Amino acid sequence: MRLSAEQIAIIKQTAAEVFGDEVNVRVFGSRLDDDARGGDIDLLVESPCEIESKVDKMLTLTARLQLRIGDRPIDILVIDPSTALNPVHRHAMQTGQRL
């Protein structure tokens, strides 16, 4: 995985600040390929509880992460029990590595 231990800690801490301690975060996509270079950071935030204001919280998480780990492209998917899963969600759940 092409994220440092410090970046992983920042992502986990920031996701908990925004969404609550019960969320799990997975990284998926090109950052899992150690031989690749560059690319965005694809994150899946999973909550066992329904999340209010998902889009607002997703944007807040993106902004805080960009401030804390650097201005780089970050794509975030958020799922909770009310989310209608699409193929991208399923792919992220199946291939993502939990942080």
PDB file of N, CA and C in Angstrom:
ATOM      1  N   MET A   1       0.847  -1.179   0.000  1.00  0.00           N
ATOM      2  CA  MET A   1       0.000   0.000   0.000  1.00  0.00           C
ATOM      3  C   MET A   1       0.886   1.233   0.000  1.00  0.00           C
ATOM      4  N   ARG A   2       0.539   2.173  -0.849  1.00  0.00           N
ATOM      5  CA  ARG A   2       1.340   3.388  -0.967  1.00  0.00           C
ATOM      6  C   ARG A   2       0.786   4.519  -0.111  1.00  0.00           C
ATOM      7  N   LEU A   3       0.685   4.241   1.182  1.00  0.00           N
ATOM      8  CA  LEU A   3       0.375   5.263   2.182  1.00  0.00           C
ATOM      9  C   LEU A   3       1.327   5.027   3.347  1.00  0.00           C
ATOM     10  N   SER A   4       1.852   6.099   3.892  1.00  0.00           N
ATOM     11  CA  SER A   4       2.750   5.964   5.041  1.00  0.00           C
ATOM     12  C   SER A   4       1.938   5.683   6.303  1.00  0.00           C
ATOM     13  N   ALA A   5       2.627   5.223   7.329  1.00  0.00           N
ATOM     14  CA  ALA A   5       1.973   4.979   8.619  1.00  0.00           C
ATOM     15  C   ALA A   5       1.352   6.274   9.149  1.00  0.00           C
ATOM     16  N   GLU A   6       2.038   7.394   8.937  1.00  0.00           N
ATOM     17  CA  GLU A   6       1.509   8.679   9.382  1.00  0.00           C
ATOM     18  C   GLU A   6       0.242   9.052   8.613  1.00  0.00           C
ATOM     19  N   GLN A   7       0.239   8.848   7.296  1.00  0.00           N
ATOM     20  CA  GLN A   7      -0.956   9.140   6.501  1.00  0.00           C
ATOM     21  C   GLN A   7      -2.126   8.258   6.930  1.00  0.00           C
ATOM     22  N   ILE A   8      -1.870   6.988   7.190  1.00  0.00           N
ATOM     23  CA  ILE A   8      -2.929   6.074   7.630  1.00  0.00           C
ATOM     24  C   ILE A   8      -3.513   6.547   8.951  1.00  0.00           C
ATOM     25  N   ALA A   9      -2.657   6.922   9.886  1.00  0.00           N
ATOM     26  CA  ALA A   9      -3.140   7.401  11.187  1.00  0.00           C
ATOM     27  C   ALA A   9      -3.979   8.666  11.028  1.00  0.00           C
ATOM     28  N   ILE A  10      -3.542   9.571  10.177  1.00  0.00           N
ATOM     29  CA  ILE A  10      -4.291  10.812   9.944  1.00  0.00           C
ATOM     30  C   ILE A  10      -5.650  10.507   9.322  1.00  0.00           C
ATOM     31  N   ILE A  11      -5.689   9.614   8.352  1.00  0.00           N
ATOM     32  CA  ILE A  11      -6.959   9.255   7.705  1.00  0.00           C
ATOM     33  C   ILE A  11      -7.917   8.652   8.713  1.00  0.00           C
ATOM     34  N   LYS A  12      -7.447   7.709   9.512  1.00  0.00           N
ATOM     35  CA  LYS A  12      -8.318   7.061  10.500  1.00  0.00           C
ATOM     36  C   LYS A  12      -8.830   8.055  11.540  1.00  0.00           C
ATOM     37  N   GLN A  13      -7.936   8.884  12.056  1.00  0.00           N
ATOM     38  CA  GLN A  13      -8.317   9.859  13.071  1.00  0.00           C
ATOM     39  C   GLN A  13      -9.318  10.872  12.514  1.00  0.00           C
ATOM     40  N   THR A  14      -9.067  11.358  11.328  1.00  0.00           N
ATOM     41  CA  THR A  14      -9.934  12.373  10.727  1.00  0.00           C
ATOM     42  C   THR A  14     -11.299  11.791  10.395  1.00  0.00           C
ATOM     43  N   ALA A  15     -11.345  10.566   9.883  1.00  0.00           N
ATOM     44  CA  ALA A  15     -12.630   9.922   9.602  1.00  0.00           C
ATOM     45  C   ALA A  15     -13.437   9.751  10.883  1.00  0.00           C
ATOM     46  N   ALA A  16     -12.784   9.386  11.974  1.00  0.00           N
ATOM     47  CA  ALA A  16     -13.480   9.244  13.261  1.00  0.00           C
ATOM     48  C   ALA A  16     -13.990  10.594  13.760  1.00  0.00           C
ATOM     49  N   GLU A  17     -13.217  11.651  13.561  1.00  0.00           N
ATOM     50  CA  GLU A  17     -13.660  12.992  13.962  1.00  0.00           C
ATOM     51  C   GLU A  17     -14.931  13.394  13.224  1.00  0.00           C
ATOM     52  N   VAL A  18     -14.983  13.105  11.938  1.00  0.00           N
ATOM     53  CA  VAL A  18     -16.088  13.561  11.099  1.00  0.00           C
ATOM     54  C   VAL A  18     -17.297  12.637  11.200  1.00  0.00           C
ATOM     55  N   PHE A  19     -17.071  11.332  11.168  1.00  0.00           N
ATOM     56  CA  PHE A  19     -18.173  10.364  11.096  1.00  0.00           C
ATOM     57  C   PHE A  19     -18.450   9.619  12.396  1.00  0.00           C
ATOM     58  N   GLY A  20     -17.536   9.677  13.361  1.00  0.00           N
ATOM     59  CA  GLY A  20     -17.709   8.959  14.617  1.00  0.00           C
ATOM     60  C   GLY A  20     -16.764   7.764  14.703  1.00  0.00           C
ATOM     61  N   ASP A  21     -16.549   7.319  15.930  1.00  0.00           N
ATOM     62  CA  ASP A  21     -15.580   6.254  16.194  1.00  0.00           C
ATOM     63  C   ASP A  21     -15.955   4.897  15.623  1.00  0.00           C
ATOM     64  N   GLU A  22     -17.214   4.694  15.304  1.00  0.00           N
ATOM     65  CA  GLU A  22     -17.665   3.369  14.861  1.00  0.00           C
ATOM     66  C   GLU A  22     -17.392   3.084  13.384  1.00  0.00           C
ATOM     67  N   VAL A  23     -16.897   4.057  12.636  1.00  0.00           N
ATOM     68  CA  VAL A  23     -16.677   3.831  11.200  1.00  0.00           C
ATOM     69  C   VAL A  23     -15.400   3.043  10.935  1.00  0.00           C
ATOM     70  N   ASN A  24     -15.431   2.307   9.841  1.00  0.00           N
ATOM     71  CA  ASN A  24     -14.248   1.630   9.311  1.00  0.00           C
ATOM     72  C   ASN A  24     -13.866   2.345   8.025  1.00  0.00           C
ATOM     73  N   VAL A  25     -12.569   2.398   7.754  1.00  0.00           N
ATOM     74  CA  VAL A  25     -12.084   3.030   6.536  1.00  0.00           C
ATOM     75  C   VAL A  25     -11.256   2.015   5.767  1.00  0.00           C
ATOM     76  N   ARG A  26     -11.531   1.920   4.476  1.00  0.00           N
ATOM     77  CA  ARG A  26     -10.752   1.061   3.584  1.00  0.00           C
ATOM     78  C   ARG A  26     -10.146   1.924   2.485  1.00  0.00           C
ATOM     79  N   VAL A  27      -8.942   1.566   2.084  1.00  0.00           N
ATOM     80  CA  VAL A  27      -8.343   2.184   0.905  1.00  0.00           C
ATOM     81  C   VAL A  27      -8.463   1.170  -0.223  1.00  0.00           C
ATOM     82  N   PHE A  28      -8.791   1.668  -1.411  1.00  0.00           N
ATOM     83  CA  PHE A  28      -8.926   0.783  -2.560  1.00  0.00           C
ATOM     84  C   PHE A  28      -8.359   1.508  -3.779  1.00  0.00           C
ATOM     85  N   GLY A  29      -8.265   0.795  -4.866  1.00  0.00           N
ATOM     86  CA  GLY A  29      -7.788   1.418  -6.101  1.00  0.00           C
ATOM     87  C   GLY A  29      -6.275   1.388  -6.223  1.00  0.00           C
ATOM     88  N   SER A  30      -5.744   2.378  -6.931  1.00  0.00           N
ATOM     89  CA  SER A  30      -4.330   2.374  -7.322  1.00  0.00           C
ATOM     90  C   SER A  30      -3.375   2.461  -6.140  1.00  0.00           C
ATOM     91  N   ARG A  31      -3.785   2.988  -5.009  1.00  0.00           N
ATOM     92  CA  ARG A  31      -2.886   3.095  -3.852  1.00  0.00           C
ATOM     93  C   ARG A  31      -2.526   1.732  -3.263  1.00  0.00           C
ATOM     94  N   LEU A  32      -3.250   0.685  -3.646  1.00  0.00           N
ATOM     95  CA  LEU A  32      -2.912  -0.660  -3.183  1.00  0.00           C
ATOM     96  C   LEU A  32      -1.807  -1.291  -4.023  1.00  0.00           C
ATOM     97  N   ASP A  33      -1.517  -0.701  -5.159  1.00  0.00           N
ATOM     98  CA  ASP A  33      -0.499  -1.234  -6.064  1.00  0.00           C
ATOM     99  C   ASP A  33       0.845  -0.581  -5.745  1.00  0.00           C
ATOM    100  N   ASP A  34       1.734  -1.357  -5.119  1.00  0.00           N
ATOM    101  CA  ASP A  34       3.037  -0.818  -4.721  1.00  0.00           C
ATOM    102  C   ASP A  34       3.913  -0.439  -5.902  1.00  0.00           C
ATOM    103  N   ASP A  35       3.636  -0.968  -7.078  1.00  0.00           N
ATOM    104  CA  ASP A  35       4.441  -0.678  -8.261  1.00  0.00           C
ATOM    105  C   ASP A  35       3.955   0.548  -9.036  1.00  0.00           C
ATOM    106  N   ALA A  36       2.767   1.025  -8.714  1.00  0.00           N
ATOM    107  CA  ALA A  36       2.206   2.183  -9.419  1.00  0.00           C
ATOM    108  C   ALA A  36       2.822   3.466  -8.869  1.00  0.00           C
ATOM    109  N   ARG A  37       2.582   4.555  -9.567  1.00  0.00           N
ATOM    110  CA  ARG A  37       3.063   5.855  -9.129  1.00  0.00           C
ATOM    111  C   ARG A  37       1.904   6.848  -9.208  1.00  0.00           C
ATOM    112  N   GLY A  38       1.921   7.810  -8.300  1.00  0.00           N
ATOM    113  CA  GLY A  38       0.887   8.845  -8.328  1.00  0.00           C
ATOM    114  C   GLY A  38      -0.489   8.286  -8.035  1.00  0.00           C
ATOM    115  N   GLY A  39      -1.478   8.943  -8.586  1.00  0.00           N
ATOM    116  CA  GLY A  39      -2.859   8.505  -8.408  1.00  0.00           C
ATOM    117  C   GLY A  39      -3.513   9.133  -7.200  1.00  0.00           C
ATOM    118  N   ASP A  40      -4.820   9.079  -7.213  1.00  0.00           N
ATOM    119  CA  ASP A  40      -5.577   9.645  -6.109  1.00  0.00           C
ATOM    120  C   ASP A  40      -5.637   8.653  -4.958  1.00  0.00           C
ATOM    121  N   ILE A  41      -6.194   9.100  -3.844  1.00  0.00           N
ATOM    122  CA  ILE A  41      -6.421   8.244  -2.684  1.00  0.00           C
ATOM    123  C   ILE A  41      -7.909   7.930  -2.673  1.00  0.00           C
ATOM    124  N   ASP A  42      -8.241   6.663  -2.889  1.00  0.00           N
ATOM    125  CA  ASP A  42      -9.635   6.216  -2.886  1.00  0.00           C
ATOM    126  C   ASP A  42      -9.956   5.603  -1.535  1.00  0.00           C
ATOM    127  N   LEU A  43     -10.958   6.167  -0.861  1.00  0.00           N
ATOM    128  CA  LEU A  43     -11.333   5.703   0.467  1.00  0.00           C
ATOM    129  C   LEU A  43     -12.796   5.304   0.498  1.00  0.00           C
ATOM    130  N   LEU A  44     -13.074   4.248   1.245  1.00  0.00           N
ATOM    131  CA  LEU A  44     -14.443   3.824   1.517  1.00  0.00           C
ATOM    132  C   LEU A  44     -14.658   3.948   3.014  1.00  0.00           C
ATOM    133  N   VAL A  45     -15.621   4.757   3.412  1.00  0.00           N
ATOM    134  CA  VAL A  45     -15.987   4.920   4.821  1.00  0.00           C
ATOM    135  C   VAL A  45     -17.261   4.113   5.036  1.00  0.00           C
ATOM    136  N   GLU A  46     -17.192   3.145   5.957  1.00  0.00           N
ATOM    137  CA  GLU A  46     -18.335   2.267   6.233  1.00  0.00           C
ATOM    138  C   GLU A  46     -18.832   2.512   7.652  1.00  0.00           C
ATOM    139  N   SER A  47     -20.131   2.724   7.788  1.00  0.00           N
ATOM    140  CA  SER A  47     -20.723   2.951   9.106  1.00  0.00           C
ATOM    141  C   SER A  47     -21.824   1.932   9.368  1.00  0.00           C
ATOM    142  N   PRO A  48     -21.846   1.357  10.560  1.00  0.00           N
ATOM    143  CA  PRO A  48     -22.935   0.446  10.908  1.00  0.00           C
ATOM    144  C   PRO A  48     -24.234   1.193  11.226  1.00  0.00           C
ATOM    145  N   CYS A  49     -24.138   2.501  11.413  1.00  0.00           N
ATOM    146  CA  CYS A  49     -25.289   3.343  11.734  1.00  0.00           C
ATOM    147  C   CYS A  49     -25.574   4.289  10.573  1.00  0.00           C
ATOM    148  N   GLU A  50     -26.825   4.670  10.453  1.00  0.00           N
ATOM    149  CA  GLU A  50     -27.186   5.611   9.396  1.00  0.00           C
ATOM    150  C   GLU A  50     -26.519   6.959   9.650  1.00  0.00           C
ATOM    151  N   ILE A  51     -25.988   7.548   8.593  1.00  0.00           N
ATOM    152  CA  ILE A  51     -25.274   8.819   8.677  1.00  0.00           C
ATOM    153  C   ILE A  51     -26.155   9.928   8.130  1.00  0.00           C
ATOM    154  N   GLU A  52     -26.334  10.962   8.929  1.00  0.00           N
ATOM    155  CA  GLU A  52     -27.056  12.139   8.458  1.00  0.00           C
ATOM    156  C   GLU A  52     -26.063  13.057   7.746  1.00  0.00           C
ATOM    157  N   SER A  53     -26.536  13.772   6.768  1.00  0.00           N
ATOM    158  CA  SER A  53     -25.724  14.748   6.024  1.00  0.00           C
ATOM    159  C   SER A  53     -24.463  14.103   5.441  1.00  0.00           C
ATOM    160  N   LYS A  54     -24.640  12.977   4.748  1.00  0.00           N
ATOM    161  CA  LYS A  54     -23.502  12.237   4.181  1.00  0.00           C
ATOM    162  C   LYS A  54     -22.625  13.109   3.300  1.00  0.00           C
ATOM    163  N   VAL A  55     -23.243  13.863   2.403  1.00  0.00           N
ATOM    164  CA  VAL A  55     -22.455  14.659   1.461  1.00  0.00           C
ATOM    165  C   VAL A  55     -21.662  15.730   2.197  1.00  0.00           C
ATOM    166  N   ASP A  56     -22.290  16.409   3.149  1.00  0.00           N
ATOM    167  CA  ASP A  56     -21.575  17.431   3.913  1.00  0.00           C
ATOM    168  C   ASP A  56     -20.383  16.836   4.653  1.00  0.00           C
ATOM    169  N   LYS A  57     -20.589  15.687   5.272  1.00  0.00           N
ATOM    170  CA  LYS A  57     -19.504  15.045   6.016  1.00  0.00           C
ATOM    171  C   LYS A  57     -18.408  14.542   5.077  1.00  0.00           C
ATOM    172  N   MET A  58     -18.798  14.047   3.924  1.00  0.00           N
ATOM    173  CA  MET A  58     -17.817  13.597   2.949  1.00  0.00           C
ATOM    174  C   MET A  58     -16.938  14.773   2.499  1.00  0.00           C
ATOM    175  N   LEU A  59     -17.555  15.902   2.227  1.00  0.00           N
ATOM    176  CA  LEU A  59     -16.807  17.092   1.822  1.00  0.00           C
ATOM    177  C   LEU A  59     -15.914  17.607   2.954  1.00  0.00           C
ATOM    178  N   THR A  60     -16.412  17.547   4.176  1.00  0.00           N
ATOM    179  CA  THR A  60     -15.609  17.950   5.333  1.00  0.00           C
ATOM    180  C   THR A  60     -14.392  17.051   5.473  1.00  0.00           C
ATOM    181  N   LEU A  61     -14.601  15.740   5.347  1.00  0.00           N
ATOM    182  CA  LEU A  61     -13.477  14.806   5.444  1.00  0.00           C
ATOM    183  C   LEU A  61     -12.453  15.073   4.348  1.00  0.00           C
ATOM    184  N   THR A  62     -12.916  15.279   3.138  1.00  0.00           N
ATOM    185  CA  THR A  62     -12.000  15.561   2.022  1.00  0.00           C
ATOM    186  C   THR A  62     -11.167  16.805   2.306  1.00  0.00           C
ATOM    187  N   ALA A  63     -11.812  17.867   2.739  1.00  0.00           N
ATOM    188  CA  ALA A  63     -11.099  19.131   3.003  1.00  0.00           C
ATOM    189  C   ALA A  63     -10.085  18.968   4.132  1.00  0.00           C
ATOM    190  N   ARG A  64     -10.485  18.316   5.209  1.00  0.00           N
ATOM    191  CA  ARG A  64      -9.558  18.140   6.338  1.00  0.00           C
ATOM    192  C   ARG A  64      -8.363  17.273   5.940  1.00  0.00           C
ATOM    193  N   LEU A  65      -8.625  16.224   5.172  1.00  0.00           N
ATOM    194  CA  LEU A  65      -7.513  15.366   4.750  1.00  0.00           C
ATOM    195  C   LEU A  65      -6.557  16.113   3.833  1.00  0.00           C
ATOM    196  N   GLN A  66      -7.092  16.923   2.944  1.00  0.00           N
ATOM    197  CA  GLN A  66      -6.215  17.685   2.053  1.00  0.00           C
ATOM    198  C   GLN A  66      -5.351  18.669   2.842  1.00  0.00           C
ATOM    199  N   LEU A  67      -5.891  19.241   3.891  1.00  0.00           N
ATOM    200  CA  LEU A  67      -5.109  20.143   4.733  1.00  0.00           C
ATOM    201  C   LEU A  67      -4.052  19.387   5.533  1.00  0.00           C
ATOM    202  N   ARG A  68      -4.388  18.171   5.953  1.00  0.00           N
ATOM    203  CA  ARG A  68      -3.505  17.431   6.857  1.00  0.00           C
ATOM    204  C   ARG A  68      -2.463  16.559   6.154  1.00  0.00           C
ATOM    205  N   ILE A  69      -2.794  16.037   4.983  1.00  0.00           N
ATOM    206  CA  ILE A  69      -1.817  15.164   4.312  1.00  0.00           C
ATOM    207  C   ILE A  69      -1.333  15.739   2.984  1.00  0.00           C
ATOM    208  N   GLY A  70      -1.828  16.889   2.633  1.00  0.00           N
ATOM    209  CA  GLY A  70      -1.364  17.531   1.406  1.00  0.00           C
ATOM    210  C   GLY A  70      -2.455  17.593   0.367  1.00  0.00           C
ATOM    211  N   ASP A  71      -2.324  18.569  -0.481  1.00  0.00           N
ATOM    212  CA  ASP A  71      -3.333  18.801  -1.511  1.00  0.00           C
ATOM    213  C   ASP A  71      -3.140  17.794  -2.645  1.00  0.00           C
ATOM    214  N   ARG A  72      -3.836  16.689  -2.522  1.00  0.00           N
ATOM    215  CA  ARG A  72      -3.808  15.650  -3.547  1.00  0.00           C
ATOM    216  C   ARG A  72      -5.238  15.167  -3.764  1.00  0.00           C
ATOM    217  N   PRO A  73      -5.517  14.586  -4.904  1.00  0.00           N
ATOM    218  CA  PRO A  73      -6.879  14.117  -5.162  1.00  0.00           C
ATOM    219  C   PRO A  73      -7.279  13.013  -4.184  1.00  0.00           C
ATOM    220  N   ILE A  74      -8.424  13.186  -3.569  1.00  0.00           N
ATOM    221  CA  ILE A  74      -8.967  12.195  -2.638  1.00  0.00           C
ATOM    222  C   ILE A  74     -10.407  11.939  -3.034  1.00  0.00           C
ATOM    223  N   ASP A  75     -10.732  10.681  -3.289  1.00  0.00           N
ATOM    224  CA  ASP A  75     -12.110  10.282  -3.607  1.00  0.00           C
ATOM    225  C   ASP A  75     -12.641   9.463  -2.442  1.00  0.00           C
ATOM    226  N   ILE A  76     -13.828   9.828  -1.970  1.00  0.00           N
ATOM    227  CA  ILE A  76     -14.399   9.164  -0.803  1.00  0.00           C
ATOM    228  C   ILE A  76     -15.787   8.640  -1.134  1.00  0.00           C
ATOM    229  N   LEU A  77     -16.000   7.378  -0.806  1.00  0.00           N
ATOM    230  CA  LEU A  77     -17.326   6.768  -0.853  1.00  0.00           C
ATOM    231  C   LEU A  77     -17.773   6.558   0.586  1.00  0.00           C
ATOM    232  N   VAL A  78     -19.050   6.774   0.848  1.00  0.00           N
ATOM    233  CA  VAL A  78     -19.589   6.583   2.190  1.00  0.00           C
ATOM    234  C   VAL A  78     -20.776   5.644   2.086  1.00  0.00           C
ATOM    235  N   ILE A  79     -20.756   4.592   2.922  1.00  0.00           N
ATOM    236  CA  ILE A  79     -21.902   3.680   2.950  1.00  0.00           C
ATOM    237  C   ILE A  79     -22.361   3.476   4.387  1.00  0.00           C
ATOM    238  N   ASP A  80     -23.664   3.342   4.519  1.00  0.00           N
ATOM    239  CA  ASP A  80     -24.297   3.012   5.787  1.00  0.00           C
ATOM    240  C   ASP A  80     -25.456   2.071   5.469  1.00  0.00           C
ATOM    241  N   PRO A  81     -26.224   1.635   6.454  1.00  0.00           N
ATOM    242  CA  PRO A  81     -27.299   0.672   6.168  1.00  0.00           C
ATOM    243  C   PRO A  81     -28.337   1.149   5.148  1.00  0.00           C
ATOM    244  N   SER A  82     -28.457   2.457   4.944  1.00  0.00           N
ATOM    245  CA  SER A  82     -29.459   2.961   4.002  1.00  0.00           C
ATOM    246  C   SER A  82     -28.917   3.100   2.577  1.00  0.00           C
ATOM    247  N   THR A  83     -27.640   2.837   2.375  1.00  0.00           N
ATOM    248  CA  THR A  83     -27.013   3.030   1.071  1.00  0.00           C
ATOM    249  C   THR A  83     -27.395   1.910   0.105  1.00  0.00           C
ATOM    250  N   ALA A  84     -27.878   2.287  -1.063  1.00  0.00           N
ATOM    251  CA  ALA A  84     -28.127   1.315  -2.131  1.00  0.00           C
ATOM    252  C   ALA A  84     -26.782   1.069  -2.809  1.00  0.00           C
ATOM    253  N   LEU A  85     -26.243  -0.117  -2.615  1.00  0.00           N
ATOM    254  CA  LEU A  85     -24.906  -0.417  -3.122  1.00  0.00           C
ATOM    255  C   LEU A  85     -24.902  -0.523  -4.639  1.00  0.00           C
ATOM    256  N   ASN A  86     -23.899   0.090  -5.249  1.00  0.00           N
ATOM    257  CA  ASN A  86     -23.711  -0.012  -6.690  1.00  0.00           C
ATOM    258  C   ASN A  86     -22.417  -0.797  -6.941  1.00  0.00           C
ATOM    259  N   PRO A  87     -22.073  -1.058  -8.197  1.00  0.00           N
ATOM    260  CA  PRO A  87     -20.862  -1.846  -8.473  1.00  0.00           C
ATOM    261  C   PRO A  87     -19.568  -1.232  -7.897  1.00  0.00           C
ATOM    262  N   VAL A  88     -19.471   0.083  -7.851  1.00  0.00           N
ATOM    263  CA  VAL A  88     -18.271   0.708  -7.294  1.00  0.00           C
ATOM    264  C   VAL A  88     -18.171   0.427  -5.796  1.00  0.00           C
ATOM    265  N   HIS A  89     -19.289   0.539  -5.089  1.00  0.00           N
ATOM    266  CA  HIS A  89     -19.296   0.216  -3.658  1.00  0.00           C
ATOM    267  C   HIS A  89     -18.858  -1.232  -3.436  1.00  0.00           C
ATOM    268  N   ARG A  90     -19.432  -2.134  -4.209  1.00  0.00           N
ATOM    269  CA  ARG A  90     -19.109  -3.562  -4.055  1.00  0.00           C
ATOM    270  C   ARG A  90     -17.634  -3.829  -4.326  1.00  0.00           C
ATOM    271  N   HIS A  91     -17.108  -3.199  -5.374  1.00  0.00           N
ATOM    272  CA  HIS A  91     -15.687  -3.359  -5.703  1.00  0.00           C
ATOM    273  C   HIS A  91     -14.819  -2.860  -4.548  1.00  0.00           C
ATOM    274  N   ALA A  92     -15.138  -1.707  -4.011  1.00  0.00           N
ATOM    275  CA  ALA A  92     -14.362  -1.135  -2.902  1.00  0.00           C
ATOM    276  C   ALA A  92     -14.435  -2.040  -1.670  1.00  0.00           C
ATOM    277  N   MET A  93     -15.600  -2.602  -1.400  1.00  0.00           N
ATOM    278  CA  MET A  93     -15.748  -3.495  -0.241  1.00  0.00           C
ATOM    279  C   MET A  93     -14.962  -4.786  -0.429  1.00  0.00           C
ATOM    280  N   GLN A  94     -14.954  -5.301  -1.641  1.00  0.00           N
ATOM    281  CA  GLN A  94     -14.284  -6.582  -1.918  1.00  0.00           C
ATOM    282  C   GLN A  94     -12.771  -6.447  -2.022  1.00  0.00           C
ATOM    283  N   THR A  95     -12.296  -5.356  -2.590  1.00  0.00           N
ATOM    284  CA  THR A  95     -10.856  -5.234  -2.858  1.00  0.00           C
ATOM    285  C   THR A  95     -10.134  -4.310  -1.886  1.00  0.00           C
ATOM    286  N   GLY A  96     -10.879  -3.502  -1.166  1.00  0.00           N
ATOM    287  CA  GLY A  96     -10.250  -2.517  -0.278  1.00  0.00           C
ATOM    288  C   GLY A  96      -9.563  -3.161   0.907  1.00  0.00           C
ATOM    289  N   GLN A  97      -8.526  -2.471   1.365  1.00  0.00           N
ATOM    290  CA  GLN A  97      -7.787  -2.922   2.537  1.00  0.00           C
ATOM    291  C   GLN A  97      -8.140  -2.017   3.698  1.00  0.00           C
ATOM    292  N   ARG A  98      -8.577  -2.624   4.775  1.00  0.00           N
ATOM    293  CA  ARG A  98      -9.000  -1.851   5.949  1.00  0.00           C
ATOM    294  C   ARG A  98      -7.781  -1.194   6.608  1.00  0.00           C
ATOM    295  N   LEU A  99      -7.969   0.054   6.966  1.00  0.00           N
ATOM    296  CA  LEU A  99      -6.893   0.787   7.632  1.00  0.00           C
ATOM    297  C   LEU A  99      -6.987   0.583   9.132  1.00  0.00           C
TER     298      LEU A  99
END
